[in-house]
Coordinates of C-alpha atoms and ligand atoms in Angstrom, one line a residue:
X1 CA -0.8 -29.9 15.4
X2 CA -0.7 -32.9 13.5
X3 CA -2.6 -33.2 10.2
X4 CA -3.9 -37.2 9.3
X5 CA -3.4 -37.7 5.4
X6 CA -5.7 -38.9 3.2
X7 CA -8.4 -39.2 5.8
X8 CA -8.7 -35.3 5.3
X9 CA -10.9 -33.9 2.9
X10 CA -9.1 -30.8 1.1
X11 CA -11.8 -28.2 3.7
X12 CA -11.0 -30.1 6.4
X13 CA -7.5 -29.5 5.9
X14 CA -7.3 -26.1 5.0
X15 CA -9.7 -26.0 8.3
X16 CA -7.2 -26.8 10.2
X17 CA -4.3 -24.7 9.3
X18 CA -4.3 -21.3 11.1
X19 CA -6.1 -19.1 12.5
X20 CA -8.9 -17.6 10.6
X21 CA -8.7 -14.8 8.1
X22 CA -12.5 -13.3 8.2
X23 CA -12.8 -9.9 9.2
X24 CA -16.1 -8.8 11.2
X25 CA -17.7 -7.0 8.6
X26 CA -20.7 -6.8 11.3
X27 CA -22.7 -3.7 11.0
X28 CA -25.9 -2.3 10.5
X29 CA -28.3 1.3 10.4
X30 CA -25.2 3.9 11.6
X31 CA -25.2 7.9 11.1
X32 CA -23.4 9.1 8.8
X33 CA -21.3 11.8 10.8
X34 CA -21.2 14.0 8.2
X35 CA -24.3 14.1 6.8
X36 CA -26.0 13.3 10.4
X37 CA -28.7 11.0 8.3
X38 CA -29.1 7.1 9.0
X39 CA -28.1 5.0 6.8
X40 CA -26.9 1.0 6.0
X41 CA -23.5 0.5 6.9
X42 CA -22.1 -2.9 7.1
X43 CA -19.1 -1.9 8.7
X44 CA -18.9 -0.7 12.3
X45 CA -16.0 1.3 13.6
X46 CA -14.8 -1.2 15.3
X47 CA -14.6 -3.1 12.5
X48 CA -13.4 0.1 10.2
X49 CA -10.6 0.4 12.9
X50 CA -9.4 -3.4 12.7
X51 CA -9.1 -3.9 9.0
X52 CA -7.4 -0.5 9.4
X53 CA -4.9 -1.8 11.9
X54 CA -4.1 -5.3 10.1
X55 CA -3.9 -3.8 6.7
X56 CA -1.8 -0.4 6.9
X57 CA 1.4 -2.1 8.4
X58 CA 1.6 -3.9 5.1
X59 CA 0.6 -1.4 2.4
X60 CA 3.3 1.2 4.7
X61 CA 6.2 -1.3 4.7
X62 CA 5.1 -2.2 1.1
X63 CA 5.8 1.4 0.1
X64 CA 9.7 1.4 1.9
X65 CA 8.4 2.1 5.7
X66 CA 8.1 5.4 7.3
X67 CA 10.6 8.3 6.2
X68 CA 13.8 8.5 8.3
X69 CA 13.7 12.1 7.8
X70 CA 12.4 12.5 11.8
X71 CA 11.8 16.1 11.3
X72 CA 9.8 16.0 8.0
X73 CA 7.7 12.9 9.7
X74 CA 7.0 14.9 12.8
X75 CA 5.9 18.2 10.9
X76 CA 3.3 16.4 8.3
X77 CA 2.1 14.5 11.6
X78 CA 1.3 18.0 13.4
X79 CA 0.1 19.4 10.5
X80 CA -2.9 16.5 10.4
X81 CA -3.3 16.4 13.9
X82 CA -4.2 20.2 13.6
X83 CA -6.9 19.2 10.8
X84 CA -8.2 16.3 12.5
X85 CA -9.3 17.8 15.6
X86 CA -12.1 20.0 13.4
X87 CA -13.5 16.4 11.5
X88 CA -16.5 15.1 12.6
X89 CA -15.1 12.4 13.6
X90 CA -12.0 14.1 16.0
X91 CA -11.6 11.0 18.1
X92 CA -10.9 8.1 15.5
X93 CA -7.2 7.1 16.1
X94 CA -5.4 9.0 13.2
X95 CA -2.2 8.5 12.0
X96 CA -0.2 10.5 9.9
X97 CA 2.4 8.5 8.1
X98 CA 5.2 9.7 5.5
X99 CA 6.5 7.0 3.4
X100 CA 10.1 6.3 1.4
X101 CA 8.6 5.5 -1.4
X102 CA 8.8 7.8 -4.8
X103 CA 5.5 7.3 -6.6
X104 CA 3.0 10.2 -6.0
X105 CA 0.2 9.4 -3.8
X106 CA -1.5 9.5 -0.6
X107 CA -4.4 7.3 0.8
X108 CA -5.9 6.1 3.8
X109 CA -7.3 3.2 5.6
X110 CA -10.6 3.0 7.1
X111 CA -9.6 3.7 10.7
X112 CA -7.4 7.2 10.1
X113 CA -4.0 5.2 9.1
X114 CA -2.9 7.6 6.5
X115 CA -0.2 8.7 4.1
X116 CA 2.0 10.2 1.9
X117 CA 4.7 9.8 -0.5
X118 CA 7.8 11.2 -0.7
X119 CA 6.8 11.8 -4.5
X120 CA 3.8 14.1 -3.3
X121 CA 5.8 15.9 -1.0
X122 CA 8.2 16.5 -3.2
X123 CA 5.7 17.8 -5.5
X124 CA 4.2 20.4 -2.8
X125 CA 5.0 23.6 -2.3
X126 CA 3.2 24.8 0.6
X127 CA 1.9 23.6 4.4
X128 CA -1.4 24.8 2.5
X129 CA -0.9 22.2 -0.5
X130 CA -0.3 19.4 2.3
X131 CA -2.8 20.4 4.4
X132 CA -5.4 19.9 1.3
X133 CA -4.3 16.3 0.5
X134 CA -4.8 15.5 4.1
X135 CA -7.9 17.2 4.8
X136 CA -9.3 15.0 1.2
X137 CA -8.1 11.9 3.0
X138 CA -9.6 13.0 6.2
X139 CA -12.5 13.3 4.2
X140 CA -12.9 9.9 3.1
X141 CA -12.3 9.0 6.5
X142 CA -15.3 11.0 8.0
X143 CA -17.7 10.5 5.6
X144 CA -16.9 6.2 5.9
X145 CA -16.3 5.8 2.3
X146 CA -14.9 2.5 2.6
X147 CA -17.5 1.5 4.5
X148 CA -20.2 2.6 1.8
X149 CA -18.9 0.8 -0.7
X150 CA -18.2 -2.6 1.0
X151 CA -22.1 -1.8 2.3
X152 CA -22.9 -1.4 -1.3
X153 CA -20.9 -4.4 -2.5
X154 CA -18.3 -2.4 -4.8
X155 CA -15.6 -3.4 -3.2
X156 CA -14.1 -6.7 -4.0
X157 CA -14.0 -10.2 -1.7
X158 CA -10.9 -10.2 -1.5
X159 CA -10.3 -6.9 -0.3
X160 CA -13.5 -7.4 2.0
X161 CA -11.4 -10.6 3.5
X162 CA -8.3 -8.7 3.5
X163 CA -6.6 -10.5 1.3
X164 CA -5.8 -10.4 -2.4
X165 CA -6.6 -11.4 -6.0
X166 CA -4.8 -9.4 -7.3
X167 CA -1.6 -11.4 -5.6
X168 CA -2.7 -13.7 -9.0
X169 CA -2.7 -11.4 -11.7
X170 CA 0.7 -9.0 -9.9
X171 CA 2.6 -12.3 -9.8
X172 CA 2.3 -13.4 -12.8
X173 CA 3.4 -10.2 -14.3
X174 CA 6.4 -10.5 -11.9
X175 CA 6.6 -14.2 -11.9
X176 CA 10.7 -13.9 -12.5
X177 CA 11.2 -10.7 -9.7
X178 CA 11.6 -10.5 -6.2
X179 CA 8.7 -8.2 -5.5
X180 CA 6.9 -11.2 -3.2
X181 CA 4.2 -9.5 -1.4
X182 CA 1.3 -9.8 -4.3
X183 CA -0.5 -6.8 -4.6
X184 CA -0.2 -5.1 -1.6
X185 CA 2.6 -3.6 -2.9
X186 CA 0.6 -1.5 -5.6
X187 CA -2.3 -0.7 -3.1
X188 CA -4.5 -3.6 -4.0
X189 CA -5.5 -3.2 -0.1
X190 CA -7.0 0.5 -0.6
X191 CA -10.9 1.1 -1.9
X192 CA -11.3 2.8 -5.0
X193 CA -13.6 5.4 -4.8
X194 CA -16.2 6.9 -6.7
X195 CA -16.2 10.7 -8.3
X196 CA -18.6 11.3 -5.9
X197 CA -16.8 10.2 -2.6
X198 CA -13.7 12.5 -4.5
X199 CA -16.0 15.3 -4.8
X200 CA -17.0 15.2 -0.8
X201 CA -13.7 14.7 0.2
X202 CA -12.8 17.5 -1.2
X203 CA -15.5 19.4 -0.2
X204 CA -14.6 17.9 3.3
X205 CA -10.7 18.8 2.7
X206 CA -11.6 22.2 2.4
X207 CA -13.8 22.9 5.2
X208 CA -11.3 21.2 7.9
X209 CA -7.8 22.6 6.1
X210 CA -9.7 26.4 6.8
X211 CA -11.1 25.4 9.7
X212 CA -7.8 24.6 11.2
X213 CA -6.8 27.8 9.2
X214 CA -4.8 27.3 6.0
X215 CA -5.9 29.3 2.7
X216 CA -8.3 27.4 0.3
X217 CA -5.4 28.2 -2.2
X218 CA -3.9 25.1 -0.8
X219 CA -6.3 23.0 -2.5
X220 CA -6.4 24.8 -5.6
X221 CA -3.0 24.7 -5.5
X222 CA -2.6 20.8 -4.8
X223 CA -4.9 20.2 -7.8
X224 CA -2.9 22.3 -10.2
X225 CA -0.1 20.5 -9.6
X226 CA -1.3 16.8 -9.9
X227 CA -3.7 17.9 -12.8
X228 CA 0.0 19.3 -14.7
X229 CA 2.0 16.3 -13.6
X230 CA -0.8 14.2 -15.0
X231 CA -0.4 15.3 -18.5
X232 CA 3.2 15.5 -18.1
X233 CA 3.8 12.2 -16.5
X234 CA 0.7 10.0 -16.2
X235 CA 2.6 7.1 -15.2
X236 CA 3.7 8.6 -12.0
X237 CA -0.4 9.2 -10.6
X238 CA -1.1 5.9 -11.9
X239 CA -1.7 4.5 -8.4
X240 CA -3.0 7.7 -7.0
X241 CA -5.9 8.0 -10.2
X242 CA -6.7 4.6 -9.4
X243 CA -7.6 5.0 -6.0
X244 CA -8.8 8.9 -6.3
X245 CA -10.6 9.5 -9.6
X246 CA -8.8 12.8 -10.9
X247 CA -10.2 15.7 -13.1
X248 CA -10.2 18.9 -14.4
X249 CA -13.9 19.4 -12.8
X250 CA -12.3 19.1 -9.4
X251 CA -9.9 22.0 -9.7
X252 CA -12.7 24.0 -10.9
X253 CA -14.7 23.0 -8.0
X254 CA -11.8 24.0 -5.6
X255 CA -11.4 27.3 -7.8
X256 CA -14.9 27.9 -7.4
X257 CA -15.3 27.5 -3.5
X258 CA -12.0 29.2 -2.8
X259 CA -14.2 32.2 -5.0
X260 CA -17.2 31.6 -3.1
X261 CA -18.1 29.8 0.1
X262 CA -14.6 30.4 1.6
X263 CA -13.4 33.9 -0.2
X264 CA -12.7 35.4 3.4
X265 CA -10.2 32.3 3.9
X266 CA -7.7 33.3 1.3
X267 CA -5.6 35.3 3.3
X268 CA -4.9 32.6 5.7
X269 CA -1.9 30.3 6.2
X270 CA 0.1 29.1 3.0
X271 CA 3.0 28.0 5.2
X272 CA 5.8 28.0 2.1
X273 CA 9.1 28.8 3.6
X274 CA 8.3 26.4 6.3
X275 CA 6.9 23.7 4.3
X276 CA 10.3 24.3 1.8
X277 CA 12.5 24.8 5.0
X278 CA 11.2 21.2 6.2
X279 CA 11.3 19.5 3.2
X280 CA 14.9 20.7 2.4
X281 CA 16.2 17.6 3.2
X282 CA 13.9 15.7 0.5
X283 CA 14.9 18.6 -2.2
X284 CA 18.7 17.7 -1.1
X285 CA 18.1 14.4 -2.9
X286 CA 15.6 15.5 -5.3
X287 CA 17.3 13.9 -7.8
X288 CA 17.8 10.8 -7.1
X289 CA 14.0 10.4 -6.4
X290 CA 13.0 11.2 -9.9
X291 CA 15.8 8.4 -10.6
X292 CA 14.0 6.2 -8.4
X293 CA 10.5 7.2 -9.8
X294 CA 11.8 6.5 -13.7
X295 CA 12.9 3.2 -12.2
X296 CA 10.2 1.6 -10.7
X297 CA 7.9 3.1 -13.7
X298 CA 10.8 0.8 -15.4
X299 CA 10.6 -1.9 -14.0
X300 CA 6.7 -2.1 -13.8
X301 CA 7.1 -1.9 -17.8
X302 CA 9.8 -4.8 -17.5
X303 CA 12.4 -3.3 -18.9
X304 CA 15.4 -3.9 -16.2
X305 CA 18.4 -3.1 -18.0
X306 CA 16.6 0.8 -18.2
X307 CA 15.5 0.4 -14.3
X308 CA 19.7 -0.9 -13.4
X309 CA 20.9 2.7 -14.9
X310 CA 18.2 4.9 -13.4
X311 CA 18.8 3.0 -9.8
X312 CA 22.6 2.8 -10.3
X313 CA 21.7 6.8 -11.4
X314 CA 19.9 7.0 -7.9
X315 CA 22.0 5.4 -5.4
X316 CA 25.1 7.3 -6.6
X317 CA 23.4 10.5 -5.4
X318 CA 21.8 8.9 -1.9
X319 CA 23.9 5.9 -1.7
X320 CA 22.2 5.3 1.8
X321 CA 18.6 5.5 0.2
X322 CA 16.7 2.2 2.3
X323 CA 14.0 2.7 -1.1
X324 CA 16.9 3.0 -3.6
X325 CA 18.8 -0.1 -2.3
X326 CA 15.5 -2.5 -1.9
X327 CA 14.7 -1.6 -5.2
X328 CA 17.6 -2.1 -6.4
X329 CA 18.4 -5.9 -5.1
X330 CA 14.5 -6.0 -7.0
X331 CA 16.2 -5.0 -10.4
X332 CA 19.2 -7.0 -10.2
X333 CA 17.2 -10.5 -8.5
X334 CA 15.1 -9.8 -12.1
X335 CA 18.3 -9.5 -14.3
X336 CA 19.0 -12.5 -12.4
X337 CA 21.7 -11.5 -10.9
X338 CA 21.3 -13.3 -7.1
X339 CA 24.8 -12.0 -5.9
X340 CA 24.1 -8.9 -6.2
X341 CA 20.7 -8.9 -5.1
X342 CA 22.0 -10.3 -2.4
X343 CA 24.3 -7.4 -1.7
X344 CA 22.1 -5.2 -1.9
X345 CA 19.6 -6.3 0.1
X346 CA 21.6 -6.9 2.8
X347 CA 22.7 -3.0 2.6
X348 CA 19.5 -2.1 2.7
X349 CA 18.9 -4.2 5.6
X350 CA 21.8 -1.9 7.5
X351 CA 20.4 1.2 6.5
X352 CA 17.2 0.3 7.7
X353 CA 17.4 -2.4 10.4
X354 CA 14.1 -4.8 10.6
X355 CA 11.9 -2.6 8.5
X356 CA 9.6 -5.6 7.3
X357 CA 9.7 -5.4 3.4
X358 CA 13.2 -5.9 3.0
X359 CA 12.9 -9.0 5.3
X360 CA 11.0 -10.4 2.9
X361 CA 12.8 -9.5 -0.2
X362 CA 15.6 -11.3 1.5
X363 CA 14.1 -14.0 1.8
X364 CA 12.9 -14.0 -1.5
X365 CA 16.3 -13.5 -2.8
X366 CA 17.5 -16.6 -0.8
X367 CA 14.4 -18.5 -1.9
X368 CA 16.3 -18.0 -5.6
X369 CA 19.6 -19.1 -4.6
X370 CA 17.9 -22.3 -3.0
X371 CA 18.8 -21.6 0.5
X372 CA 16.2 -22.7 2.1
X373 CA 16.6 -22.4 5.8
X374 CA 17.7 -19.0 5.7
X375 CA 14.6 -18.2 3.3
X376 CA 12.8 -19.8 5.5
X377 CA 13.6 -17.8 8.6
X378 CA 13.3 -14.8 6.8
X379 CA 9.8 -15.5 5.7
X380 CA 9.0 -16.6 9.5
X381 CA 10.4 -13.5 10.7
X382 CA 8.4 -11.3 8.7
X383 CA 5.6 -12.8 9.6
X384 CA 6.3 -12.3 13.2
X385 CA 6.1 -8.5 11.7
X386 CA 3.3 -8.5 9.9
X387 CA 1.1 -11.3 10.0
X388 CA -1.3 -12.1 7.7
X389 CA -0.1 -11.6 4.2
X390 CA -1.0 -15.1 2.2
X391 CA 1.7 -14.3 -0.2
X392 CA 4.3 -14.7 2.6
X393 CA 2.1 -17.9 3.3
X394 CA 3.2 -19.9 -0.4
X395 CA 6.7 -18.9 -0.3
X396 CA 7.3 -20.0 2.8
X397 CA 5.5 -23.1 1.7
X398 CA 8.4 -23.3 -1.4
X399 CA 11.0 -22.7 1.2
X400 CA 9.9 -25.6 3.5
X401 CA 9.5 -27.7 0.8
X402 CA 13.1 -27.0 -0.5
X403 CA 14.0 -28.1 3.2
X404 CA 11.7 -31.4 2.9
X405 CA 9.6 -30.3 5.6
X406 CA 6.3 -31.7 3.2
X407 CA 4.1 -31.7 6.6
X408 CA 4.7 -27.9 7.3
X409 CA 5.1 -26.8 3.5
X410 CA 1.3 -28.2 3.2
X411 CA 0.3 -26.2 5.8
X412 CA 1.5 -23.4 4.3
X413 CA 0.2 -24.3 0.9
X414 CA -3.8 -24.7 2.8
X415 CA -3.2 -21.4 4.5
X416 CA -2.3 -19.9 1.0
X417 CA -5.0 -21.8 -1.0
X418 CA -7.7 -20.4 1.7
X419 CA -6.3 -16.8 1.0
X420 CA -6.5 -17.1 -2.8
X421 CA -7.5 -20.4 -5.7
X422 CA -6.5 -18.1 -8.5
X423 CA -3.0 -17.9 -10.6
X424 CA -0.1 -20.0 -10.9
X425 CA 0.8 -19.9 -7.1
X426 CA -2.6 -21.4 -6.1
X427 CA -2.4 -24.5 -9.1
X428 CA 1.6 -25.2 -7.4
X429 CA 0.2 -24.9 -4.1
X430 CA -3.0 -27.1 -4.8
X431 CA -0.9 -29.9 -6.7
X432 CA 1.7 -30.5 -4.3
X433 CA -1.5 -31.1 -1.7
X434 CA -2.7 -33.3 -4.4
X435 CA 0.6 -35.1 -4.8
X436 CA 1.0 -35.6 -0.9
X437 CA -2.2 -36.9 -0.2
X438 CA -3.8 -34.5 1.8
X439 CA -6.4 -33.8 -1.1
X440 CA -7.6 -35.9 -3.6
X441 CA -7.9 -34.5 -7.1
X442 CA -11.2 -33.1 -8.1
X443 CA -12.9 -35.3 -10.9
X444 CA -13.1 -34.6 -14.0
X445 CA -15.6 -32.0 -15.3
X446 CA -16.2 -30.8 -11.9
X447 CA -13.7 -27.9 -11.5
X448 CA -12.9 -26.8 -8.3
Ligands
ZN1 ZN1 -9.7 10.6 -2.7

């Protein structure tokens, strides 16, 4: 396709690059399944289910891709396969997902896409304990909380379009670093949640971990531990709080139904000497995971030269770590250091052939070292991967505009500028659409 300058006006043009973005957000009166009553909701299951589907392959790769621990990854999928089956909703298309990454979390997508850290399974102790966190995802699942609050407006535009503001406010604070991908990288795809939705999840947690027939300990126990790693290390639930409002009133409402409604569960599964025996593997490298965690909290704060020690720290316990290598080439494209960036991301590349992220970073990497083509191809190939992620969209743009491709960069630029008008990325992408003539400038006093 062919786009006539000038004659265009800027909506025509960005009309004509792509496919389109919108998600059906076409709903109406549903039952809740939990509650059984009607209610509003904007957003049918179908449409829960495809926002699920186009989102969670980003936020996944975003967070290092799916543990290569085959083992670990099989046992945390049984164990939510056995929960799911007592929901109220047993035949949404659930998948249980452990990720590389090292910051404590979990979280789930609309459609039954979930996951967890290997920070949080770290931090567990029992099947019980993961069968909790679960169960409180499968919870928000159920009772359609993302649903209710795009129904009731809470959630943003952008994340009802499935695309990102925050891609404005992330980049600038990583203008100089490799990181790429916007905000989907720190979850910006995930609702936030209310205290209430938190408090029926975990409600919800509880009924289907004992139904499926783990102790109610588990969730007392799961509490504890993010309640005491909270005041130890708040920086490390950041994410997780953000998403999942966290207190001290919802371990004494898991204290007080383990006491109550489900006393005669206690003496049911706690699972530890399985849950340790499968998690042996993660313990093995237990240290070098902290490393990783005081790293990335590092690097978030800026301060590289600490992140380079506690990933050099890292990779010399799991030199093979896919996580600790991506990060890594991150650090050192931020110190500046392309070469070694380079390096690193190629290793990370072998360890982990085609996972999407490091695609990316690569080209990223290559972007700085103003080879274009091969930027260019990268960018192209991941998103062949995962399609759909605007940022991908502008630096692909830069790259075919390094290569003097103007016709193609602008198309990138309009597909980028549809996605998001906000932050630095948006004024580049707008002027060079100015400066080719596909747009004319808007005039003054009449901001666009
Ligand atoms: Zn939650």
């Amino acid at each position: 396709m062919t786009a006539t300058r000038s004659a265009l006006s800027r909506r025509q043009f960005i009309g004509l690059s792509g496919a389109t973005a919108a998600v059906t957000v076409v709903g109406g009166c549903a039952t809740n399944p939990v509650t059984g009553r009607r209610q509003l909701m904007f957003l049918s299951e179908s449409a829960e289910i495809s926002m699920d589907k186009e989102r969670a392959p980003h936020q996944f790769s975003a967070d290092y891709g799916a543990l290569q621990d085959a083992r670990l990854a099989q046992y945390v999928s049984e164990v939510g396969s056995k929960l799911a089956v007592k929901t109220h909703r047993p035949d949404m298309p659930y998948d249980f997902q452990s990720l590389n990454a090292s910051y404590v979390n979990a979280y789930t997508f609309p459609g039954g896409s979930m996951a967890v850290t290997r920070g949080i399974l770290l931090g567990m102790e029992n099947e019980a304990e993961l069968a909790a966190v679960l169960g409180h995802e499968l919870g928000h699942v159920n009772a359609r909380h993302t649903a209710q609050r795009m129904t009731k407006g809470l959630l943003s535009q952008a994340i009802v379009a499935g695309v990102t503001m925050y891609i404005a406010e992330e980049h600038e604070k990583y203008a100089s670093l490799a990181y790429g991908l916007g905000g989907i990288g720190a979850g910006a795809l995930l609702a936030r949640y209310s205290r209430g939705n938190e408090r029926e999840a975990d409600a919800l947690g509880m009924e289907y971990m004992t139904q499926a027939g783990y102790s109610p300990q588990g969730m007392v126990g799961l509490m504890d531990m993010l309640n005491g790693l909270h005041k130890r290390k708040p920086d490390l639930l950041q994410r997780m709080f953000s998403s999942h409002p966290m207190s001290s009133e919802r371990y004494a409402d898991a204290m007080a139904a383990m006491n109550g409604k489900y006393n005669v569960a206690r003496s049911l599964l706690l699972g530890r000497e399985r849950y340790m025996d499968m998690t042996a593997g993660l313990r093995k490298i237990e240290g070098a995971i902290k490393l990783l965690q005081d790293g990335d909290l590092a690097m978030m704060k800026q301060k590289f030269d600490q992140a380079l020690v506690a990933y050099t720290g890292a990779l010399r316990i799991a030199p093979k770590d896919y996580a600790g290598l991506l990060s890594m080439a991150k650090c050192q494209m931020a110190l500046g250091k392309k070469k070694e960036a380079q390096r690193f991301v190629e290793r990370a590349q072998s360890v982990y052939p085609g996972e999407p992220h490091a695609v990316h970073v690569a080209g990223m990497v290559s972007l700085a070292s103003r080879q274009f083509a091969a930027a260019h191809a990268a960018f192209a190939a991941y998103d062949k991967a995962l399609p759909g992620n605007p940022s991908t969209a502008f630096h692909d743009g830069t790259a075919l505009e390094g290569m003097g491709r103007k016709e193609d960069a602008a198309r990138r630029y309009a597909h980028y500028l549809r996605a998001t008008q906000q932050g630095k990325e948006a004024r580049h992408a707008h002027q060079r659409l100015i400066d080719w003539g596909y747009i004319k400038p808007a005039p003054a006093g009449h901001a666009e």
